[in-house]
């Protein structure tokens, strides 16, 4: 169970990381001060009619962090633990992520405090419509473009696109990304976060001279990002020995059959996978493995468990899964951490492709999407690795250095600050 202190740490953590990196990169104090604060945060509450006829008031947020490089962009999370500090931290990460991938966007993030697992389909639709209507004055294809995140998906994006199109009385597919393809969604968007993460893992294995075949991987979280990473690694020949969801994990040292695990999960619970050992999420993180992919929520690799982590490569498919204290411990153990702002940038990259296609009203093939995605992820990885080597810093610091420099240059070019 997370506490507000943990969330405060998420926000403080990003700010602290920015301060540390600022000392190593040539940008002004003004730029750092601007980047440490979101430019706009909206808190909304909206009434929703529940199936039993009662009215329940939901609370949500939208944080727009910085729009120096373009309209703001970022997902919407439906989760009982959502709070304003978390949303602010995630919007800051989005600014950095878009800059790392070289996308013409700033960062934003949204969230609604709710547990979709306890909502009926109709209630979920009314929460989705209620939230987007409540923040509608902030969003638009040239202002702020939401996307899916934890416990939201293409269906939710479809409802939100419909709600805004009706409000504006104009068909506006570019208002959100991650929509179903039939209403302007991009091919490949569903898998983009996991696919992009796998491109960075394969690039890192190459760099570390580690063969792909037979290398062991553990995936924490089996949702949109986690199951795609698991399947694509499995298809590449990696031995995926454990996966988990919020209820716990399954483990087989000889390797799981990931398409089978997907079928089992779709029919009910991962725990029904035959022949595997059931383990807790805590045990899963500490398994003997080569690769660990956190793909659920923040702050799961902490000062408490970092020294017991055995993986030599961690790819952060989730946002903010490693605390600042844990980062230091992993650094001392020479663990390579592919930071979230690179490892999960595939989602926003294909969201960008979706937005471009919506504007052009011309749609690309899945092959084209995947090959453009690969190019961006591999180029970004190599650039970050080059900066890390040149400055003798870890990949996270290098990614922050590149991102902060780019956004700072944009703010200078727009005349907000002096160089
Ligand atoms: P999702 O809702 O599809 O899946 C979340 C998964 O995490 C589910 O399998 C859930 O059971 C599991 N989970 C929840 N609580 C858990 C816990 N305490 N322990 C273990 N597992 C738990 O969400 P998603 O879209 O895959 O997002 C996962 C992470 O990836 C988040 O940090 C999100 O911000 C990040 N991310 C997602 C995208 C995207 O395009 N979906 C893009 C960038 C980053």
XYZ file of C-alpha atoms and ligand atoms in Angstrom:
463
model
C 0.000 0.000 0.000
C 1.556 3.302 -1.048
C 1.522 6.381 1.138
C 1.502 10.041 0.189
C 5.135 10.191 1.374
C 6.125 7.803 -1.401
C 4.334 9.963 -3.935
C 5.928 13.132 -2.617
C 9.221 11.346 -3.136
C 8.354 10.740 -6.806
C 8.055 14.490 -7.341
C 11.029 15.330 -5.125
C 13.038 12.578 -6.799
C 12.673 14.054 -10.299
C 13.483 17.547 -8.983
C 16.542 16.260 -7.133
C 17.730 14.387 -10.222
C 17.348 17.572 -12.263
C 19.403 19.531 -9.709
C 22.168 16.924 -9.724
C 22.325 16.853 -13.508
C 22.140 20.656 -13.785
C 25.596 20.848 -12.217
C 27.009 18.729 -15.046
C 25.252 20.295 -18.011
C 25.691 23.797 -19.316
C 22.241 25.339 -18.763
C 21.156 28.423 -16.847
C 19.702 28.472 -13.312
C 16.559 30.004 -14.805
C 16.100 26.945 -17.009
C 16.480 24.596 -14.027
C 13.997 26.575 -11.909
C 11.416 26.545 -14.706
C 11.908 22.801 -15.278
C 11.434 22.005 -11.582
C 7.816 23.206 -11.663
C 4.824 22.274 -13.832
C 3.463 25.321 -15.656
C -0.175 24.399 -14.954
C -2.018 21.873 -12.761
C -5.782 21.489 -12.831
C -7.697 19.644 -10.141
C -11.240 18.638 -11.052
C -14.110 16.878 -9.379
C -17.049 15.633 -11.356
C -20.245 13.741 -10.543
C -20.920 10.329 -12.094
C -24.204 8.441 -11.997
C -23.496 4.909 -10.767
C -25.430 1.834 -11.916
C -27.492 1.765 -8.701
C -28.727 5.319 -9.386
C -26.514 6.985 -6.774
C -24.179 9.888 -7.592
C -20.476 9.563 -6.824
C -18.048 12.462 -7.094
C -14.644 11.561 -8.579
C -11.467 13.630 -8.267
C -8.868 13.964 -11.014
C -5.879 16.026 -12.104
C -4.121 17.186 -15.233
C -0.599 18.556 -14.969
C 0.997 20.339 -17.935
C 4.682 20.637 -17.199
C 6.405 22.556 -20.007
C 5.376 23.396 -23.566
C 8.603 24.979 -24.867
C 9.034 22.286 -27.529
C 5.399 21.856 -28.539
C 1.933 20.959 -27.222
C 2.031 18.901 -24.037
C 1.547 15.150 -24.191
C 1.034 12.408 -21.623
C -1.154 9.578 -20.431
C -4.173 9.379 -18.154
C -4.025 6.995 -15.214
C -7.058 5.539 -13.434
C -5.873 4.202 -10.078
C -6.915 4.458 -6.409
C -3.427 5.765 -5.447
C -3.369 8.670 -7.927
C -2.509 12.000 -6.287
C -1.403 15.435 -7.399
C 2.300 15.010 -6.631
C 2.421 11.780 -8.571
C 0.746 13.404 -11.576
C 3.139 16.376 -11.384
C 6.190 14.076 -11.250
C 4.922 12.032 -14.173
C 4.299 15.184 -16.238
C 7.917 16.264 -15.629
C 9.139 12.866 -16.782
C 7.035 13.265 -19.939
C 8.770 16.536 -20.844
C 12.137 14.830 -20.474
C 10.989 11.710 -22.325
C 9.704 13.637 -25.338
C 12.969 15.595 -25.449
C 15.078 12.411 -25.233
C 13.188 10.906 -28.161
C 13.418 14.200 -30.103
C 9.623 14.617 -30.339
C 8.061 18.087 -30.842
C 6.146 17.951 -27.542
C 6.236 19.063 -23.942
C 5.089 16.874 -21.058
C 1.762 16.381 -19.290
C 0.020 13.713 -17.239
C -3.452 13.107 -15.880
C -5.111 10.856 -13.396
C -8.412 10.006 -11.759
C -8.651 8.529 -8.268
C -10.703 5.405 -8.904
C -10.386 1.637 -9.123
C -11.609 0.567 -12.573
C -11.646 -3.062 -11.406
C -14.625 -2.107 -9.213
C -16.493 -0.185 -11.926
C -18.933 -1.636 -14.437
C -18.361 -0.951 -18.138
C -21.035 1.769 -18.074
C -19.576 3.412 -14.958
C -16.076 3.344 -16.495
C -17.407 5.035 -19.637
C -19.147 7.760 -17.588
C -15.975 8.359 -15.512
C -13.930 8.626 -18.737
C -16.356 11.073 -20.333
C -16.786 13.045 -17.087
C -13.043 13.490 -16.636
C -12.242 14.559 -20.208
C -15.180 16.991 -20.214
C -13.924 18.443 -16.911
C -10.442 19.093 -18.363
C -11.662 19.847 -21.915
C -10.665 23.514 -21.847
C -7.028 22.457 -21.429
C -6.810 19.805 -24.140
C -6.666 19.932 -27.924
C -4.452 18.679 -30.767
C -2.354 21.869 -30.570
C -2.523 22.245 -26.774
C -2.373 19.012 -24.810
C -2.940 15.475 -26.108
C -3.745 12.696 -23.578
C -3.049 8.965 -24.102
C -3.496 5.677 -22.188
C -1.615 4.830 -19.005
C -2.240 2.489 -16.062
C -5.779 1.011 -16.230
C -6.814 3.088 -19.244
C -6.745 1.708 -22.778
C -7.860 2.290 -26.392
C -11.532 1.884 -25.462
C -11.236 4.679 -22.893
C -9.455 6.839 -25.480
C -12.292 6.187 -27.956
C -14.882 7.464 -25.433
C -12.757 10.509 -24.666
C -12.290 11.357 -28.349
C -16.050 11.043 -28.845
C -16.835 13.249 -25.826
C -14.556 16.078 -27.004
C -15.682 15.780 -30.648
C -19.288 16.171 -29.454
C -18.415 19.113 -27.187
C -16.591 20.869 -30.068
C -19.115 19.658 -32.637
C -16.063 18.807 -34.759
C -14.582 15.386 -35.442
C -11.265 15.714 -33.584
C -9.260 12.464 -33.711
C -6.002 14.254 -32.772
C -7.379 15.148 -29.323
C -6.089 11.859 -27.822
C -3.772 9.102 -29.008
C -3.985 5.383 -28.361
C -7.466 5.245 -29.947
C -8.834 2.143 -31.682
C -7.490 2.092 -35.303
C -11.013 2.310 -36.770
C -11.338 5.892 -35.426
C -7.845 7.144 -36.228
C -5.650 5.087 -33.902
C -2.255 4.083 -35.202
C -1.273 0.572 -36.079
C 1.305 -0.619 -33.557
C 0.292 1.822 -30.780
C -0.918 -0.881 -28.382
C 2.434 -2.628 -28.429
C 4.609 0.460 -28.837
C 5.740 0.934 -25.226
C 6.780 -2.697 -24.828
C 8.268 -2.888 -28.332
C 10.328 0.267 -27.795
C 11.544 -1.114 -24.459
C 12.631 -4.361 -26.134
C 14.591 -2.423 -28.793
C 16.564 -0.742 -25.989
C 17.132 -4.074 -24.163
C 18.457 -5.735 -27.330
C 20.723 -2.749 -27.969
C 22.020 -2.911 -24.375
C 22.678 -6.683 -24.626
C 24.608 -6.013 -27.813
C 26.667 -3.355 -26.037
C 27.311 -5.643 -23.053
C 28.320 -8.477 -25.433
C 25.581 -10.660 -23.936
C 23.912 -13.192 -26.252
C 20.131 -12.842 -26.567
C 19.450 -16.557 -26.824
C 18.846 -18.106 -23.409
C 19.431 -14.924 -21.411
C 16.957 -14.861 -18.499
C 14.346 -12.138 -17.954
C 11.809 -11.361 -15.222
C 8.872 -9.034 -15.854
C 7.025 -7.252 -13.027
C 3.554 -6.227 -14.282
C 1.681 -8.000 -17.088
C -0.431 -5.197 -18.562
C -0.015 -3.269 -21.777
C 3.718 -2.639 -21.363
C 4.751 -5.767 -19.423
C 3.084 -8.452 -21.504
C 4.373 -6.962 -24.752
C 7.920 -6.884 -23.376
C 7.500 -10.485 -22.187
C 6.199 -11.706 -25.553
C 8.722 -9.871 -27.737
C 11.647 -10.970 -25.538
C 10.310 -14.545 -25.664
C 10.029 -14.286 -29.476
C 13.648 -13.048 -29.607
C 14.861 -16.151 -27.760
C 15.170 -14.672 -24.268
C 14.155 -17.115 -21.509
C 11.368 -15.341 -19.613
C 11.428 -17.131 -16.250
C 8.846 -15.090 -14.295
C 6.000 -12.626 -14.826
C 3.502 -11.098 -12.416
C 0.432 -8.942 -12.030
C -1.093 -7.232 -8.990
C -2.107 -10.617 -7.541
C 1.402 -12.129 -7.642
C 3.803 -13.924 -9.931
C 4.512 -17.236 -11.667
C 8.018 -18.670 -11.974
C 9.633 -21.437 -14.000
C 13.458 -21.483 -14.146
C 13.245 -23.339 -17.476
C 11.242 -20.501 -19.008
C 7.532 -19.724 -19.329
C 5.527 -20.055 -22.542
C 4.480 -16.403 -22.817
C 1.662 -16.744 -25.412
C 0.235 -19.393 -23.078
C 0.558 -17.038 -20.090
C -1.299 -14.371 -22.100
C -4.129 -16.813 -22.857
C -4.347 -17.836 -19.201
C -4.400 -14.186 -18.065
C -7.079 -13.295 -20.635
C -9.274 -16.122 -19.370
C -8.860 -15.251 -15.687
C -5.707 -15.085 -13.597
C -1.992 -15.575 -14.323
C -1.988 -17.770 -11.227
C -3.851 -20.462 -13.214
C -0.809 -21.021 -15.481
C -0.094 -24.755 -15.174
C 3.229 -26.105 -13.933
C 4.763 -22.864 -12.662
C 5.611 -21.961 -9.067
C 3.526 -19.188 -7.545
C 5.627 -16.428 -6.007
C 4.988 -13.023 -4.500
C 5.880 -9.807 -6.305
C 8.611 -9.188 -3.703
C 10.181 -12.597 -4.405
C 9.953 -12.047 -8.152
C 12.037 -8.866 -8.011
C 14.875 -10.704 -6.273
C 15.021 -13.774 -8.542
C 18.275 -14.940 -10.070
C 17.980 -13.389 -13.550
C 19.984 -11.400 -16.113
C 17.286 -8.880 -17.050
C 14.617 -7.336 -14.803
C 11.813 -5.282 -16.340
C 9.646 -3.350 -13.865
C 6.430 -2.711 -15.824
C 3.812 -1.818 -13.187
C 4.001 1.118 -10.792
C 6.560 3.464 -9.187
C 8.963 2.914 -6.315
C 9.166 -0.864 -6.342
C 12.994 -1.057 -6.356
C 13.919 0.627 -3.089
C 16.773 0.991 -0.593
C 15.231 -2.008 1.166
C 15.439 -4.537 -1.707
C 18.039 -3.050 -4.140
C 21.000 -4.887 -2.609
C 19.193 -8.211 -3.156
C 18.408 -7.564 -6.845
C 20.434 -10.015 -8.940
C 19.737 -8.737 -12.472
C 22.670 -7.047 -14.228
C 20.358 -5.157 -16.609
C 17.183 -3.327 -15.573
C 14.916 -1.786 -18.209
C 12.366 0.579 -16.673
C 9.221 -0.021 -18.724
C 7.282 1.550 -15.832
C 7.645 5.195 -14.879
C 9.761 5.841 -11.777
C 10.115 2.242 -10.540
C 13.507 2.866 -8.892
C 13.914 5.192 -5.897
C 16.890 7.568 -5.768
C 18.424 5.560 -2.906
C 18.047 2.308 -4.828
C 19.646 3.900 -7.880
C 22.810 4.548 -5.875
C 22.930 0.962 -4.587
C 22.449 -0.433 -8.105
C 25.155 1.914 -9.425
C 27.646 0.557 -6.874
C 26.753 -2.988 -7.968
C 27.429 -2.003 -11.621
C 23.864 -2.786 -12.670
C 22.999 -1.164 -16.009
C 19.678 0.692 -15.679
C 17.941 1.792 -18.885
C 16.000 4.745 -17.442
C 12.249 5.120 -17.830
C 12.518 8.264 -19.949
C 14.266 6.160 -22.588
C 13.030 2.607 -21.921
C 9.318 3.421 -22.184
C 9.518 6.261 -24.727
C 8.148 3.937 -27.438
C 4.572 4.664 -26.343
C 4.764 8.408 -26.774
C 6.787 7.964 -29.971
C 4.026 5.976 -31.680
C 1.492 8.371 -30.127
C 3.384 11.076 -32.003
C 3.089 9.004 -35.210
C -0.659 8.677 -34.526
C -1.062 12.436 -34.082
C 0.907 13.080 -37.313
C -1.306 10.592 -39.189
C -4.466 12.239 -37.766
C -3.271 15.632 -38.969
C -2.344 14.284 -42.434
C -5.401 12.023 -42.596
C -3.065 9.491 -44.168
C -2.224 6.239 -42.425
C 0.977 4.196 -42.352
C 1.504 0.429 -42.357
C 2.554 -1.395 -39.177
C 5.943 -2.178 -40.773
C 6.534 1.515 -41.363
C 5.524 2.381 -37.785
C 7.780 -0.283 -36.266
C 10.777 0.590 -38.393
C 10.481 4.319 -37.578
C 10.066 3.414 -33.887
C 13.164 1.213 -33.946
C 15.224 3.956 -35.542
C 14.208 6.517 -32.891
C 14.757 4.139 -29.936
C 18.123 2.854 -31.130
C 19.384 6.346 -32.032
C 18.268 7.692 -28.625
C 19.909 4.769 -26.806
C 23.223 5.264 -28.651
C 23.221 9.019 -28.038
C 22.546 8.531 -24.311
C 25.228 5.880 -24.093
C 27.720 8.186 -25.853
C 26.965 11.050 -23.428
C 27.204 8.632 -20.465
C 30.626 7.402 -21.605
C 31.952 10.898 -22.356
C 30.817 12.289 -18.987
C 31.390 9.108 -16.932
C 27.816 9.122 -15.664
C 25.058 6.513 -15.643
C 22.448 6.262 -18.405
C 19.784 8.076 -16.338
C 21.985 11.106 -15.744
C 22.983 11.134 -19.420
C 19.333 10.997 -20.510
C 18.446 13.881 -18.154
C 21.439 15.878 -19.447
C 20.344 15.507 -23.077
C 16.682 16.252 -22.296
C 17.296 19.269 -20.053
C 19.703 20.762 -22.583
C 17.200 20.389 -25.422
C 14.288 21.926 -23.493
C 16.548 24.705 -22.240
C 17.611 25.490 -25.829
C 13.942 25.653 -26.836
C 13.186 28.079 -23.982
C 16.147 30.244 -25.052
C 15.027 30.147 -28.698
C 11.542 31.301 -27.640
C 13.006 34.160 -25.615
C 11.766 32.900 -22.229
C 15.256 32.924 -20.741
C 18.809 33.919 -21.637
C 21.337 31.259 -22.658
P -1.657 -1.564 -17.368
O -2.759 -1.071 -16.554
O -1.953 -2.077 -18.723
O -0.871 -2.726 -16.583
C -0.415 -2.561 -15.275
C 0.017 -3.946 -14.787
O 0.632 -3.810 -13.514
C -1.127 -4.926 -14.623
O -0.710 -6.199 -15.051
C -1.357 -4.926 -13.107
O -1.906 -6.146 -12.653
C 0.072 -4.760 -12.635
N 0.152 -4.258 -11.268
C -0.578 -3.298 -10.655
N -0.180 -3.146 -9.378
C 0.828 -4.027 -9.191
C 1.642 -4.370 -8.091
N 1.493 -3.754 -6.919
N 2.574 -5.342 -8.257
C 2.732 -5.963 -9.453
N 1.988 -5.675 -10.529
C 1.048 -4.752 -10.390
O -0.582 -0.390 -17.399
P 0.533 -0.095 -18.482
O -0.021 0.838 -19.474
O 1.172 -1.381 -18.908
O 1.555 0.760 -17.585
C 2.526 0.115 -16.766
C 3.668 1.105 -16.510
O 4.192 1.518 -17.764
C 3.242 2.384 -15.774
O 4.305 2.829 -14.966
C 3.051 3.368 -16.910
O 3.211 4.714 -16.492
C 4.172 2.925 -17.828
N 3.970 3.372 -19.210
C 2.917 2.927 -19.958
C 2.786 3.383 -21.255
C 1.689 2.899 -22.171
O 1.716 3.255 -23.355
N 0.747 2.099 -21.713
C 3.705 4.276 -21.777
C 4.763 4.697 -20.996
C 4.886 4.225 -19.700
